[in-house]
mmCIF file of the C-alpha atoms, coordinates in Angstrom:
data_MODEL
# 
_entry.id   MODEL 
# 
loop_
_atom_site.group_PDB 
_atom_site.id 
_atom_site.type_symbol 
_atom_site.label_atom_id 
_atom_site.label_alt_id 
_atom_site.label_comp_id 
_atom_site.label_asym_id 
_atom_site.label_entity_id 
_atom_site.label_seq_id 
_atom_site.pdbx_PDB_ins_code 
_atom_site.Cartn_x 
_atom_site.Cartn_y 
_atom_site.Cartn_z 
_atom_site.occupancy 
_atom_site.B_iso_or_equiv 
_atom_site.pdbx_formal_charge 
_atom_site.auth_seq_id 
_atom_site.auth_comp_id 
_atom_site.auth_asym_id 
_atom_site.auth_atom_id 
_atom_site.pdbx_PDB_model_num 
ATOM 1   C CA . MET A 1 1   ? 159.107 95.443  82.121  1.00 0.00 ? 1   MET A CA 1 
ATOM 2   C CA . ASN A 1 2   ? 157.323 98.346  82.294  1.00 0.00 ? 2   ASN A CA 1 
ATOM 3   C CA . THR A 1 3   ? 154.429 97.950  80.472  1.00 0.00 ? 3   THR A CA 1 
ATOM 4   C CA . THR A 1 4   ? 153.393 94.577  82.606  1.00 0.00 ? 4   THR A CA 1 
ATOM 5   C CA . THR A 1 5   ? 153.491 96.649  85.333  1.00 0.00 ? 5   THR A CA 1 
ATOM 6   C CA . ASP A 1 6   ? 150.351 99.614  83.893  1.00 0.00 ? 6   ASP A CA 1 
ATOM 7   C CA . GLN A 1 7   ? 148.942 96.282  82.461  1.00 0.00 ? 7   GLN A CA 1 
ATOM 8   C CA . ALA A 1 8   ? 148.820 95.213  86.090  1.00 0.00 ? 8   ALA A CA 1 
ATOM 9   C CA . ALA A 1 9   ? 147.608 98.202  87.538  1.00 0.00 ? 9   ALA A CA 1 
ATOM 10  C CA . ALA A 1 10  ? 145.054 98.711  84.878  1.00 0.00 ? 10  ALA A CA 1 
ATOM 11  C CA . SER A 1 11  ? 143.843 94.624  85.715  1.00 0.00 ? 11  SER A CA 1 
ATOM 12  C CA . GLU A 1 12  ? 143.643 95.678  89.694  1.00 0.00 ? 12  GLU A CA 1 
ATOM 13  C CA . ALA A 1 13  ? 141.879 98.815  89.040  1.00 0.00 ? 13  ALA A CA 1 
ATOM 14  C CA . HIS A 1 14  ? 138.825 97.395  86.474  1.00 0.00 ? 14  HIS A CA 1 
ATOM 15  C CA . SER A 1 15  ? 138.530 94.351  88.987  1.00 0.00 ? 15  SER A CA 1 
ATOM 16  C CA . SER A 1 16  ? 137.412 97.235  91.745  1.00 0.00 ? 16  SER A CA 1 
ATOM 17  C CA . PRO A 1 17  ? 135.400 100.187 90.375  1.00 0.00 ? 17  PRO A CA 1 
ATOM 18  C CA . ASN A 1 18  ? 134.339 100.739 93.484  1.00 0.00 ? 18  ASN A CA 1 
ATOM 19  C CA . SER A 1 19  ? 136.177 100.814 95.658  1.00 0.00 ? 19  SER A CA 1 
ATOM 20  C CA . ILE A 1 20  ? 136.834 104.923 95.628  1.00 0.00 ? 20  ILE A CA 1 
ATOM 21  C CA . ASP A 1 21  ? 133.488 105.706 95.415  1.00 0.00 ? 21  ASP A CA 1 
ATOM 22  C CA . GLN A 1 22  ? 131.909 103.243 98.183  1.00 0.00 ? 22  GLN A CA 1 
ATOM 23  C CA . SER A 1 23  ? 135.072 105.522 100.906 1.00 0.00 ? 23  SER A CA 1 
ATOM 24  C CA . THR A 1 24  ? 132.980 108.292 98.324  1.00 0.00 ? 24  THR A CA 1 
ATOM 25  C CA . LEU A 1 25  ? 130.004 107.332 99.619  1.00 0.00 ? 25  LEU A CA 1 
ATOM 26  C CA . GLY A 1 26  ? 130.612 107.024 102.754 1.00 0.00 ? 26  GLY A CA 1 
ATOM 27  C CA . ASP A 1 27  ? 132.574 109.771 104.050 1.00 0.00 ? 27  ASP A CA 1 
ATOM 28  C CA . SER A 1 28  ? 128.848 111.729 102.490 1.00 0.00 ? 28  SER A CA 1 
ATOM 29  C CA . ASP A 1 29  ? 126.939 109.783 104.338 1.00 0.00 ? 29  ASP A CA 1 
ATOM 30  C CA . GLN A 1 30  ? 128.954 110.917 107.747 1.00 0.00 ? 30  GLN A CA 1 
ATOM 31  C CA . ASN A 1 31  ? 129.194 114.633 106.739 1.00 0.00 ? 31  ASN A CA 1 
ATOM 32  C CA . SER A 1 32  ? 124.675 113.984 105.906 1.00 0.00 ? 32  SER A CA 1 
ATOM 33  C CA . PRO A 1 33  ? 121.995 114.976 109.264 1.00 0.00 ? 33  PRO A CA 1 
ATOM 34  C CA . ALA A 1 34  ? 120.219 111.136 110.067 1.00 0.00 ? 34  ALA A CA 1 
ATOM 35  C CA . PRO A 1 35  ? 116.390 110.426 109.170 1.00 0.00 ? 35  PRO A CA 1 
ATOM 36  C CA . SER A 1 36  ? 115.759 110.809 112.919 1.00 0.00 ? 36  SER A CA 1 
ATOM 37  C CA . GLU A 1 37  ? 117.896 114.312 113.521 1.00 0.00 ? 37  GLU A CA 1 
ATOM 38  C CA . ASN A 1 38  ? 115.630 115.589 109.536 1.00 0.00 ? 38  ASN A CA 1 
ATOM 39  C CA . SER A 1 39  ? 112.973 114.957 111.513 1.00 0.00 ? 39  SER A CA 1 
ATOM 40  C CA . SER A 1 40  ? 113.586 116.330 115.058 1.00 0.00 ? 40  SER A CA 1 
ATOM 41  C CA . LEU A 1 41  ? 114.381 119.789 112.945 1.00 0.00 ? 41  LEU A CA 1 
ATOM 42  C CA . ALA A 1 42  ? 110.891 120.118 111.924 1.00 0.00 ? 42  ALA A CA 1 
ATOM 43  C CA . ASN A 1 43  ? 109.087 119.264 114.486 1.00 0.00 ? 43  ASN A CA 1 
ATOM 44  C CA . ASN A 1 44  ? 111.348 122.455 116.465 1.00 0.00 ? 44  ASN A CA 1 
ATOM 45  C CA . ASP A 1 45  ? 110.655 124.092 113.093 1.00 0.00 ? 45  ASP A CA 1 
ATOM 46  C CA . GLN A 1 46  ? 106.283 123.800 113.706 1.00 0.00 ? 46  GLN A CA 1 
ATOM 47  C CA . SER A 1 47  ? 107.392 124.410 117.780 1.00 0.00 ? 47  SER A CA 1 
ATOM 48  C CA . LYS A 1 48  ? 108.168 127.454 116.889 1.00 0.00 ? 48  LYS A CA 1 
ATOM 49  C CA . CYS A 1 49  ? 106.031 128.194 114.302 1.00 0.00 ? 49  CYS A CA 1 
ATOM 50  C CA . GLY A 1 50  ? 102.945 128.286 116.936 1.00 0.00 ? 50  GLY A CA 1 
ATOM 51  C CA . CYS A 1 51  ? 100.208 128.536 114.075 1.00 0.00 ? 51  CYS A CA 1 
ATOM 52  C CA . ASP A 1 52  ? 97.066  126.760 115.496 1.00 0.00 ? 52  ASP A CA 1 
ATOM 53  C CA . HIS A 1 53  ? 95.139  126.045 112.157 1.00 0.00 ? 53  HIS A CA 1 
ATOM 54  C CA . SER A 1 54  ? 92.535  124.035 113.955 1.00 0.00 ? 54  SER A CA 1 
ATOM 55  C CA . SER A 1 55  ? 91.701  126.874 115.964 1.00 0.00 ? 55  SER A CA 1 
ATOM 56  C CA . THR A 1 56  ? 92.013  128.626 112.429 1.00 0.00 ? 56  THR A CA 1 
ATOM 57  C CA . ALA A 1 57  ? 89.247  127.501 111.078 1.00 0.00 ? 57  ALA A CA 1 
ATOM 58  C CA . GLY A 1 58  ? 87.353  126.729 113.130 1.00 0.00 ? 58  GLY A CA 1 
ATOM 59  C CA . SER A 1 59  ? 87.014  130.951 113.501 1.00 0.00 ? 59  SER A CA 1 
ATOM 60  C CA . THR A 1 60  ? 85.665  130.918 109.583 1.00 0.00 ? 60  THR A CA 1 
ATOM 61  C CA . HIS A 1 61  ? 83.597  128.291 110.165 1.00 0.00 ? 61  HIS A CA 1 
ATOM 62  C CA . GLU A 1 62  ? 81.635  129.710 113.432 1.00 0.00 ? 62  GLU A CA 1 
ATOM 63  C CA . GLN A 1 63  ? 81.961  133.548 110.739 1.00 0.00 ? 63  GLN A CA 1 
ATOM 64  C CA . TYR A 1 64  ? 80.688  131.553 107.700 1.00 0.00 ? 64  TYR A CA 1 
ATOM 65  C CA . ASP A 1 65  ? 77.557  130.371 110.031 1.00 0.00 ? 65  ASP A CA 1 
ATOM 66  C CA . ALA A 1 66  ? 76.921  133.564 111.795 1.00 0.00 ? 66  ALA A CA 1 
ATOM 67  C CA . LEU A 1 67  ? 76.856  135.607 108.429 1.00 0.00 ? 67  LEU A CA 1 
ATOM 68  C CA . ARG A 1 68  ? 74.393  134.222 107.452 1.00 0.00 ? 68  ARG A CA 1 
ATOM 69  C CA . PHE A 1 69  ? 72.106  133.302 110.173 1.00 0.00 ? 69  PHE A CA 1 
ATOM 70  C CA . GLU A 1 70  ? 71.743  137.754 111.234 1.00 0.00 ? 70  GLU A CA 1 
ATOM 71  C CA . PRO A 1 71  ? 70.157  138.484 108.054 1.00 0.00 ? 71  PRO A CA 1 
ATOM 72  C CA . LEU A 1 72  ? 68.180  135.473 108.868 1.00 0.00 ? 72  LEU A CA 1 
ATOM 73  C CA . VAL A 1 73  ? 66.881  137.088 112.566 1.00 0.00 ? 73  VAL A CA 1 
ATOM 74  C CA . ALA A 1 74  ? 66.946  140.486 110.738 1.00 0.00 ? 74  ALA A CA 1 
ATOM 75  C CA . SER A 1 75  ? 64.066  138.459 108.881 1.00 0.00 ? 75  SER A CA 1 
ATOM 76  C CA . LEU A 1 76  ? 62.531  136.752 111.375 1.00 0.00 ? 76  LEU A CA 1 
ATOM 77  C CA . LEU A 1 77  ? 62.311  138.107 114.566 1.00 0.00 ? 77  LEU A CA 1 
ATOM 78  C CA . PRO A 1 78  ? 59.590  140.428 114.305 1.00 0.00 ? 78  PRO A CA 1 
ATOM 79  C CA . ASP A 1 79  ? 57.055  137.434 113.091 1.00 0.00 ? 79  ASP A CA 1 
ATOM 80  C CA . LEU A 1 80  ? 58.295  135.800 115.546 1.00 0.00 ? 80  LEU A CA 1 
ATOM 81  C CA . VAL A 1 81  ? 57.755  138.540 118.831 1.00 0.00 ? 81  VAL A CA 1 
ATOM 82  C CA . ARG A 1 82  ? 54.166  138.514 116.908 1.00 0.00 ? 82  ARG A CA 1 
ATOM 83  C CA . TYR A 1 83  ? 53.597  135.279 116.717 1.00 0.00 ? 83  TYR A CA 1 
ATOM 84  C CA . PHE A 1 84  ? 54.061  134.458 120.624 1.00 0.00 ? 84  PHE A CA 1 
ATOM 85  C CA . ALA A 1 85  ? 52.521  137.396 121.602 1.00 0.00 ? 85  ALA A CA 1 
ATOM 86  C CA . MET A 1 86  ? 48.873  135.860 120.439 1.00 0.00 ? 86  MET A CA 1 
ATOM 87  C CA . ARG A 1 87  ? 49.504  132.569 122.376 1.00 0.00 ? 87  ARG A CA 1 
ATOM 88  C CA . VAL A 1 88  ? 51.737  132.866 125.760 1.00 0.00 ? 88  VAL A CA 1 
ATOM 89  C CA . GLN A 1 89  ? 50.815  134.885 128.675 1.00 0.00 ? 89  GLN A CA 1 
ATOM 90  C CA . PRO A 1 90  ? 51.999  136.625 130.411 1.00 0.00 ? 90  PRO A CA 1 
ATOM 91  C CA . ASN A 1 91  ? 51.953  138.823 126.652 1.00 0.00 ? 91  ASN A CA 1 
ATOM 92  C CA . HIS A 1 92  ? 55.742  140.573 128.083 1.00 0.00 ? 92  HIS A CA 1 
ATOM 93  C CA . GLU A 1 93  ? 57.139  136.896 128.209 1.00 0.00 ? 93  GLU A CA 1 
ATOM 94  C CA . ALA A 1 94  ? 57.284  136.735 123.858 1.00 0.00 ? 94  ALA A CA 1 
ATOM 95  C CA . PRO A 1 95  ? 60.721  138.637 123.071 1.00 0.00 ? 95  PRO A CA 1 
ATOM 96  C CA . ASP A 1 96  ? 61.832  136.168 126.250 1.00 0.00 ? 96  ASP A CA 1 
ATOM 97  C CA . CYS A 1 97  ? 60.538  133.173 123.967 1.00 0.00 ? 97  CYS A CA 1 
ATOM 98  C CA . ALA A 1 98  ? 61.342  134.970 120.852 1.00 0.00 ? 98  ALA A CA 1 
ATOM 99  C CA . ALA A 1 99  ? 65.016  134.621 121.569 1.00 0.00 ? 99  ALA A CA 1 
ATOM 100 C CA . GLU A 1 100 ? 64.798  131.118 123.223 1.00 0.00 ? 100 GLU A CA 1 
ATOM 101 C CA . THR A 1 101 ? 63.687  130.398 119.977 1.00 0.00 ? 101 THR A CA 1 
ATOM 102 C CA . LEU A 1 102 ? 66.959  131.214 117.563 1.00 0.00 ? 102 LEU A CA 1 
ATOM 103 C CA . LEU A 1 103 ? 68.984  130.771 120.313 1.00 0.00 ? 103 LEU A CA 1 
ATOM 104 C CA . VAL A 1 104 ? 68.476  127.380 119.884 1.00 0.00 ? 104 VAL A CA 1 
ATOM 105 C CA . MET A 1 105 ? 68.196  128.096 115.866 1.00 0.00 ? 105 MET A CA 1 
ATOM 106 C CA . TRP A 1 106 ? 71.683  129.335 117.042 1.00 0.00 ? 106 TRP A CA 1 
ATOM 107 C CA . GLN A 1 107 ? 72.567  125.916 118.488 1.00 0.00 ? 107 GLN A CA 1 
ATOM 108 C CA . LYS A 1 108 ? 71.683  124.337 115.004 1.00 0.00 ? 108 LYS A CA 1 
ATOM 109 C CA . ILE A 1 109 ? 72.380  126.210 112.335 1.00 0.00 ? 109 ILE A CA 1 
ATOM 110 C CA . ASP A 1 110 ? 74.506  123.284 110.468 1.00 0.00 ? 110 ASP A CA 1 
ATOM 111 C CA . ARG A 1 111 ? 70.517  121.924 110.093 1.00 0.00 ? 111 ARG A CA 1 
ATOM 112 C CA . LEU A 1 112 ? 69.760  124.464 108.610 1.00 0.00 ? 112 LEU A CA 1 
ATOM 113 C CA . PRO A 1 113 ? 67.190  124.728 105.830 1.00 0.00 ? 113 PRO A CA 1 
ATOM 114 C CA . ALA A 1 114 ? 68.762  126.160 102.039 1.00 0.00 ? 114 ALA A CA 1 
ATOM 115 C CA . THR A 1 115 ? 65.596  128.786 101.406 1.00 0.00 ? 115 THR A CA 1 
ATOM 116 C CA . THR A 1 116 ? 63.505  131.290 102.190 1.00 0.00 ? 116 THR A CA 1 
ATOM 117 C CA . ASP A 1 117 ? 60.706  128.891 102.755 1.00 0.00 ? 117 ASP A CA 1 
ATOM 118 C CA . GLY A 1 118 ? 61.967  126.653 104.497 1.00 0.00 ? 118 GLY A CA 1 
ATOM 119 C CA . GLN A 1 119 ? 64.284  128.073 106.661 1.00 0.00 ? 119 GLN A CA 1 
ATOM 120 C CA . ARG A 1 120 ? 60.466  130.674 108.137 1.00 0.00 ? 120 ARG A CA 1 
ATOM 121 C CA . ALA A 1 121 ? 58.930  127.068 108.355 1.00 0.00 ? 121 ALA A CA 1 
ATOM 122 C CA . TRP A 1 122 ? 61.587  125.502 110.120 1.00 0.00 ? 122 TRP A CA 1 
ATOM 123 C CA . ALA A 1 123 ? 62.215  128.500 112.401 1.00 0.00 ? 123 ALA A CA 1 
ATOM 124 C CA . PHE A 1 124 ? 58.685  128.086 113.505 1.00 0.00 ? 124 PHE A CA 1 
ATOM 125 C CA . GLY A 1 125 ? 58.488  124.803 113.949 1.00 0.00 ? 125 GLY A CA 1 
ATOM 126 C CA . ILE A 1 126 ? 60.851  125.244 116.436 1.00 0.00 ? 126 ILE A CA 1 
ATOM 127 C CA . ALA A 1 127 ? 58.938  128.088 118.009 1.00 0.00 ? 127 ALA A CA 1 
ATOM 128 C CA . ARG A 1 128 ? 56.199  126.029 118.893 1.00 0.00 ? 128 ARG A CA 1 
ATOM 129 C CA . LYS A 1 129 ? 57.376  123.287 121.051 1.00 0.00 ? 129 LYS A CA 1 
ATOM 130 C CA . VAL A 1 130 ? 59.852  126.592 122.923 1.00 0.00 ? 130 VAL A CA 1 
ATOM 131 C CA . ALA A 1 131 ? 55.284  127.870 122.943 1.00 0.00 ? 131 ALA A CA 1 
ATOM 132 C CA . ALA A 1 132 ? 54.685  124.827 124.059 1.00 0.00 ? 132 ALA A CA 1 
ATOM 133 C CA . ASN A 1 133 ? 57.757  124.535 126.956 1.00 0.00 ? 133 ASN A CA 1 
ATOM 134 C CA . HIS A 1 134 ? 55.913  128.000 127.964 1.00 0.00 ? 134 HIS A CA 1 
ATOM 135 C CA . HIS A 1 135 ? 52.578  126.082 128.297 1.00 0.00 ? 135 HIS A CA 1 
ATOM 136 C CA . ARG A 1 136 ? 53.859  124.207 130.194 1.00 0.00 ? 136 ARG A CA 1 
ATOM 137 C CA . LYS A 1 137 ? 56.021  125.901 133.095 1.00 0.00 ? 137 LYS A CA 1 
ATOM 138 C CA . ARG A 1 138 ? 53.057  127.994 133.327 1.00 0.00 ? 138 ARG A CA 1 
ATOM 139 C CA . ARG A 1 139 ? 50.448  126.058 134.949 1.00 0.00 ? 139 ARG A CA 1 
ATOM 140 C CA . ARG A 1 140 ? 53.377  124.669 137.507 1.00 0.00 ? 140 ARG A CA 1 
ATOM 141 C CA . ARG A 1 141 ? 52.888  128.164 138.230 1.00 0.00 ? 141 ARG A CA 1 
ATOM 142 C CA . THR A 1 142 ? 50.144  128.899 141.043 1.00 0.00 ? 142 THR A CA 1 
ATOM 143 C CA . GLU A 1 143 ? 51.905  132.412 142.192 1.00 0.00 ? 143 GLU A CA 1 
ATOM 144 C CA . ALA A 1 144 ? 49.039  133.837 139.815 1.00 0.00 ? 144 ALA A CA 1 
ATOM 145 C CA . SER A 1 145 ? 45.502  135.689 141.050 1.00 0.00 ? 145 SER A CA 1 
ATOM 146 C CA . GLU A 1 146 ? 42.873  136.727 138.697 1.00 0.00 ? 146 GLU A CA 1 
ATOM 147 C CA . SER A 1 147 ? 43.577  140.341 139.003 1.00 0.00 ? 147 SER A CA 1 
ATOM 148 C CA . LEU A 1 148 ? 46.422  140.238 138.104 1.00 0.00 ? 148 LEU A CA 1 
ATOM 149 C CA . ARG A 1 149 ? 45.704  138.110 135.149 1.00 0.00 ? 149 ARG A CA 1 
ATOM 150 C CA . GLN A 1 150 ? 43.229  139.935 134.176 1.00 0.00 ? 150 GLN A CA 1 
ATOM 151 C CA . MET A 1 151 ? 45.766  142.880 134.185 1.00 0.00 ? 151 MET A CA 1 
ATOM 152 C CA . LEU A 1 152 ? 47.198  140.992 131.581 1.00 0.00 ? 152 LEU A CA 1 
ATOM 153 C CA . GLN A 1 153 ? 45.441  140.439 128.830 1.00 0.00 ? 153 GLN A CA 1 
ATOM 154 C CA . ALA A 1 154 ? 45.049  144.138 129.162 1.00 0.00 ? 154 ALA A CA 1 
ATOM 155 C CA . GLN A 1 155 ? 48.101  144.811 128.559 1.00 0.00 ? 155 GLN A CA 1 
ATOM 156 C CA . LEU A 1 156 ? 48.330  142.169 125.644 1.00 0.00 ? 156 LEU A CA 1 
ATOM 157 C CA . LYS A 1 157 ? 45.735  144.548 123.946 1.00 0.00 ? 157 LYS A CA 1 
ATOM 158 C CA . GLU A 1 158 ? 47.403  147.410 124.522 1.00 0.00 ? 158 GLU A CA 1 
ATOM 159 C CA . VAL A 1 159 ? 50.894  145.570 123.666 1.00 0.00 ? 159 VAL A CA 1 
ATOM 160 C CA . VAL A 1 160 ? 49.538  144.259 120.548 1.00 0.00 ? 160 VAL A CA 1 
ATOM 161 C CA . GLY A 1 161 ? 47.363  147.191 119.171 1.00 0.00 ? 161 GLY A CA 1 
ATOM 162 C CA . VAL A 1 162 ? 44.523  145.539 119.461 1.00 0.00 ? 162 VAL A CA 1 
ATOM 163 C CA . GLN A 1 163 ? 41.383  147.515 119.496 1.00 0.00 ? 163 GLN A CA 1 
ATOM 164 C CA . LEU A 1 164 ? 38.689  144.175 118.582 1.00 0.00 ? 164 LEU A CA 1 
ATOM 165 C CA . THR A 1 165 ? 34.843  145.202 117.377 1.00 0.00 ? 165 THR A CA 1 
ATOM 166 C CA . ARG A 1 166 ? 32.428  143.204 117.478 1.00 0.00 ? 166 ARG A CA 1 
ATOM 167 C CA . GLN A 1 167 ? 32.324  140.625 115.187 1.00 0.00 ? 167 GLN A CA 1 
ATOM 168 C CA . GLN A 1 168 ? 36.448  139.999 115.603 1.00 0.00 ? 168 GLN A CA 1 
ATOM 169 C CA . GLY A 1 169 ? 35.356  138.724 119.029 1.00 0.00 ? 169 GLY A CA 1 
ATOM 170 C CA . ARG A 1 170 ? 32.300  137.268 118.169 1.00 0.00 ? 170 ARG A CA 1 
ATOM 171 C CA . ALA A 1 171 ? 35.305  135.148 115.765 1.00 0.00 ? 171 ALA A CA 1 
ATOM 172 C CA . ILE A 1 172 ? 37.945  135.271 118.875 1.00 0.00 ? 172 ILE A CA 1 
ATOM 173 C CA . ASN A 1 173 ? 34.857  133.067 120.312 1.00 0.00 ? 173 ASN A CA 1 
ATOM 174 C CA . ALA A 1 174 ? 33.937  131.237 117.737 1.00 0.00 ? 174 ALA A CA 1 
ATOM 175 C CA . LEU A 1 175 ? 38.083  129.987 117.045 1.00 0.00 ? 175 LEU A CA 1 
ATOM 176 C CA . ARG A 1 176 ? 37.913  129.170 120.717 1.00 0.00 ? 176 ARG A CA 1 
ATOM 177 C CA . MET A 1 177 ? 35.492  126.337 120.394 1.00 0.00 ? 177 MET A CA 1 
ATOM 178 C CA . LEU A 1 178 ? 37.085  124.791 117.916 1.00 0.00 ? 178 LEU A CA 1 
ATOM 179 C CA . PRO A 1 179 ? 39.910  122.310 118.909 1.00 0.00 ? 179 PRO A CA 1 
ATOM 180 C CA . ALA A 1 180 ? 43.671  122.744 119.573 1.00 0.00 ? 180 ALA A CA 1 
ATOM 181 C CA . ASP A 1 181 ? 44.815  121.605 116.541 1.00 0.00 ? 181 ASP A CA 1 
ATOM 182 C CA . ASP A 1 182 ? 42.399  123.625 114.504 1.00 0.00 ? 182 ASP A CA 1 
ATOM 183 C CA . GLN A 1 183 ? 42.544  125.937 115.932 1.00 0.00 ? 183 GLN A CA 1 
ATOM 184 C CA . GLU A 1 184 ? 46.857  126.233 116.116 1.00 0.00 ? 184 GLU A CA 1 
ATOM 185 C CA . LEU A 1 185 ? 46.305  125.265 111.932 1.00 0.00 ? 185 LEU A CA 1 
ATOM 186 C CA . LEU A 1 186 ? 43.460  127.988 110.974 1.00 0.00 ? 186 LEU A CA 1 
ATOM 187 C CA . ARG A 1 187 ? 45.823  131.094 113.681 1.00 0.00 ? 187 ARG A CA 1 
ATOM 188 C CA . LEU A 1 188 ? 48.659  130.106 111.208 1.00 0.00 ? 188 LEU A CA 1 
ATOM 189 C CA . VAL A 1 189 ? 47.232  130.545 108.110 1.00 0.00 ? 189 VAL A CA 1 
ATOM 190 C CA . VAL A 1 190 ? 45.490  133.822 108.742 1.00 0.00 ? 190 VAL A CA 1 
ATOM 191 C CA . TRP A 1 191 ? 47.352  135.634 111.147 1.00 0.00 ? 191 TRP A CA 1 
ATOM 192 C CA . ASP A 1 192 ? 50.540  134.187 110.253 1.00 0.00 ? 192 ASP A CA 1 
ATOM 193 C CA . GLY A 1 193 ? 49.911  134.503 106.911 1.00 0.00 ? 193 GLY A CA 1 
ATOM 194 C CA . PHE A 1 194 ? 51.717  130.073 105.857 1.00 0.00 ? 194 PHE A CA 1 
ATOM 195 C CA . GLY A 1 195 ? 50.022  128.028 102.838 1.00 0.00 ? 195 GLY A CA 1 
ATOM 196 C CA . VAL A 1 196 ? 47.736  125.496 104.412 1.00 0.00 ? 196 VAL A CA 1 
ATOM 197 C CA . ALA A 1 197 ? 50.541  122.957 103.772 1.00 0.00 ? 197 ALA A CA 1 
ATOM 198 C CA . GLU A 1 198 ? 53.431  124.582 105.185 1.00 0.00 ? 198 GLU A CA 1 
ATOM 199 C CA . ALA A 1 199 ? 50.919  125.296 108.522 1.00 0.00 ? 199 ALA A CA 1 
ATOM 200 C CA . GLY A 1 200 ? 50.916  121.360 107.957 1.00 0.00 ? 200 GLY A CA 1 
ATOM 201 C CA . GLY A 1 201 ? 54.222  121.022 107.864 1.00 0.00 ? 201 GLY A CA 1 
ATOM 202 C CA . ILE A 1 202 ? 55.413  123.209 111.085 1.00 0.00 ? 202 ILE A CA 1 
ATOM 203 C CA . LEU A 1 203 ? 52.360  120.762 112.574 1.00 0.00 ? 203 LEU A CA 1 
ATOM 204 C CA . GLY A 1 204 ? 54.230  117.480 111.614 1.00 0.00 ? 204 GLY A CA 1 
ATOM 205 C CA . LEU A 1 205 ? 51.437  116.952 109.221 1.00 0.00 ? 205 LEU A CA 1 
ATOM 206 C CA . ARG A 1 206 ? 52.170  116.338 105.414 1.00 0.00 ? 206 ARG A CA 1 
ATOM 207 C CA . PRO A 1 207 ? 50.564  118.066 102.781 1.00 0.00 ? 207 PRO A CA 1 
ATOM 208 C CA . ASP A 1 208 ? 47.288  116.131 101.822 1.00 0.00 ? 208 ASP A CA 1 
ATOM 209 C CA . ALA A 1 209 ? 46.886  116.077 105.676 1.00 0.00 ? 209 ALA A CA 1 
ATOM 210 C CA . ALA A 1 210 ? 47.129  119.774 105.731 1.00 0.00 ? 210 ALA A CA 1 
ATOM 211 C CA . ARG A 1 211 ? 44.644  120.211 103.299 1.00 0.00 ? 211 ARG A CA 1 
ATOM 212 C CA . LYS A 1 212 ? 42.246  118.217 105.159 1.00 0.00 ? 212 LYS A CA 1 
ATOM 213 C CA . ARG A 1 213 ? 42.293  119.665 108.248 1.00 0.00 ? 213 ARG A CA 1 
ATOM 214 C CA . TYR A 1 214 ? 42.252  122.943 107.242 1.00 0.00 ? 214 TYR A CA 1 
ATOM 215 C CA . GLN A 1 215 ? 38.289  122.080 105.428 1.00 0.00 ? 215 GLN A CA 1 
ATOM 216 C CA . ARG A 1 216 ? 37.273  120.462 108.231 1.00 0.00 ? 216 ARG A CA 1 
ATOM 217 C CA . ALA A 1 217 ? 38.668  123.152 111.027 1.00 0.00 ? 217 ALA A CA 1 
ATOM 218 C CA . ARG A 1 218 ? 37.138  125.879 108.498 1.00 0.00 ? 218 ARG A CA 1 
ATOM 219 C CA . ALA A 1 219 ? 33.771  123.876 108.622 1.00 0.00 ? 219 ALA A CA 1 
ATOM 220 C CA . ARG A 1 220 ? 33.216  123.943 112.559 1.00 0.00 ? 220 ARG A CA 1 
ATOM 221 C CA . PHE A 1 221 ? 34.772  127.594 112.371 1.00 0.00 ? 221 PHE A CA 1 
ATOM 222 C CA . ARG A 1 222 ? 31.393  128.641 110.359 1.00 0.00 ? 222 ARG A CA 1 
ATOM 223 C CA . GLU A 1 223 ? 29.327  126.838 112.834 1.00 0.00 ? 223 GLU A CA 1 
ATOM 224 C CA . ALA A 1 224 ? 31.156  128.082 115.932 1.00 0.00 ? 224 ALA A CA 1 
ATOM 225 C CA . TYR A 1 225 ? 30.780  132.091 114.711 1.00 0.00 ? 225 TYR A CA 1 
ATOM 226 C CA . ALA A 1 226 ? 26.589  131.577 113.184 1.00 0.00 ? 226 ALA A CA 1 
ATOM 227 C CA . THR A 1 227 ? 26.023  130.446 117.572 1.00 0.00 ? 227 THR A CA 1 
ATOM 228 C CA . ALA A 1 228 ? 28.954  132.774 119.225 1.00 0.00 ? 228 ALA A CA 1 
# 
């Protein structure tokens, strides 16, 4: 009789193996937080952190740009001031024009070329546009008198430190007789030390076109100098 009872119990246990496991799992699920509760806890942890990772990344990027830009300013500033001192009137506005050029460069720092020569040509390309804008503004000014113009020319000689000899004055007069584009190409090569191709790039010319224009400008200059 006992044997029959034991066999029945074993058969019942074998036919319902999941009954105990399911009840155990049910208790486990009740004790664990719901997925939504876990997400809420994670969000609370992030809010308590107070970290602004996007701000940190932006600050790091600006610091990197500043590290690239500072040595470039140190190397270019004297050349830019000299560039504008030779091209803008009144002469004392040359540093302001140089500062404006550097500001534009900083605003466009993502376009900074990788090579030193490329950076210098890029900077002077911006400087040329700043000078052109300065000339347009100056043409709209009507307050300056002839006496003030002469005084500013005298200041230009003092600031630049140029004591013109007779031959130098003759050369400058000959240069002024050339077309404006030829004048600027010769100035960039002779005054500012650019190669012909680099100067042409600043003026928007391809290297072969720049070389042809330079040869033509030199020939015109020699003719003008002979009659100056």
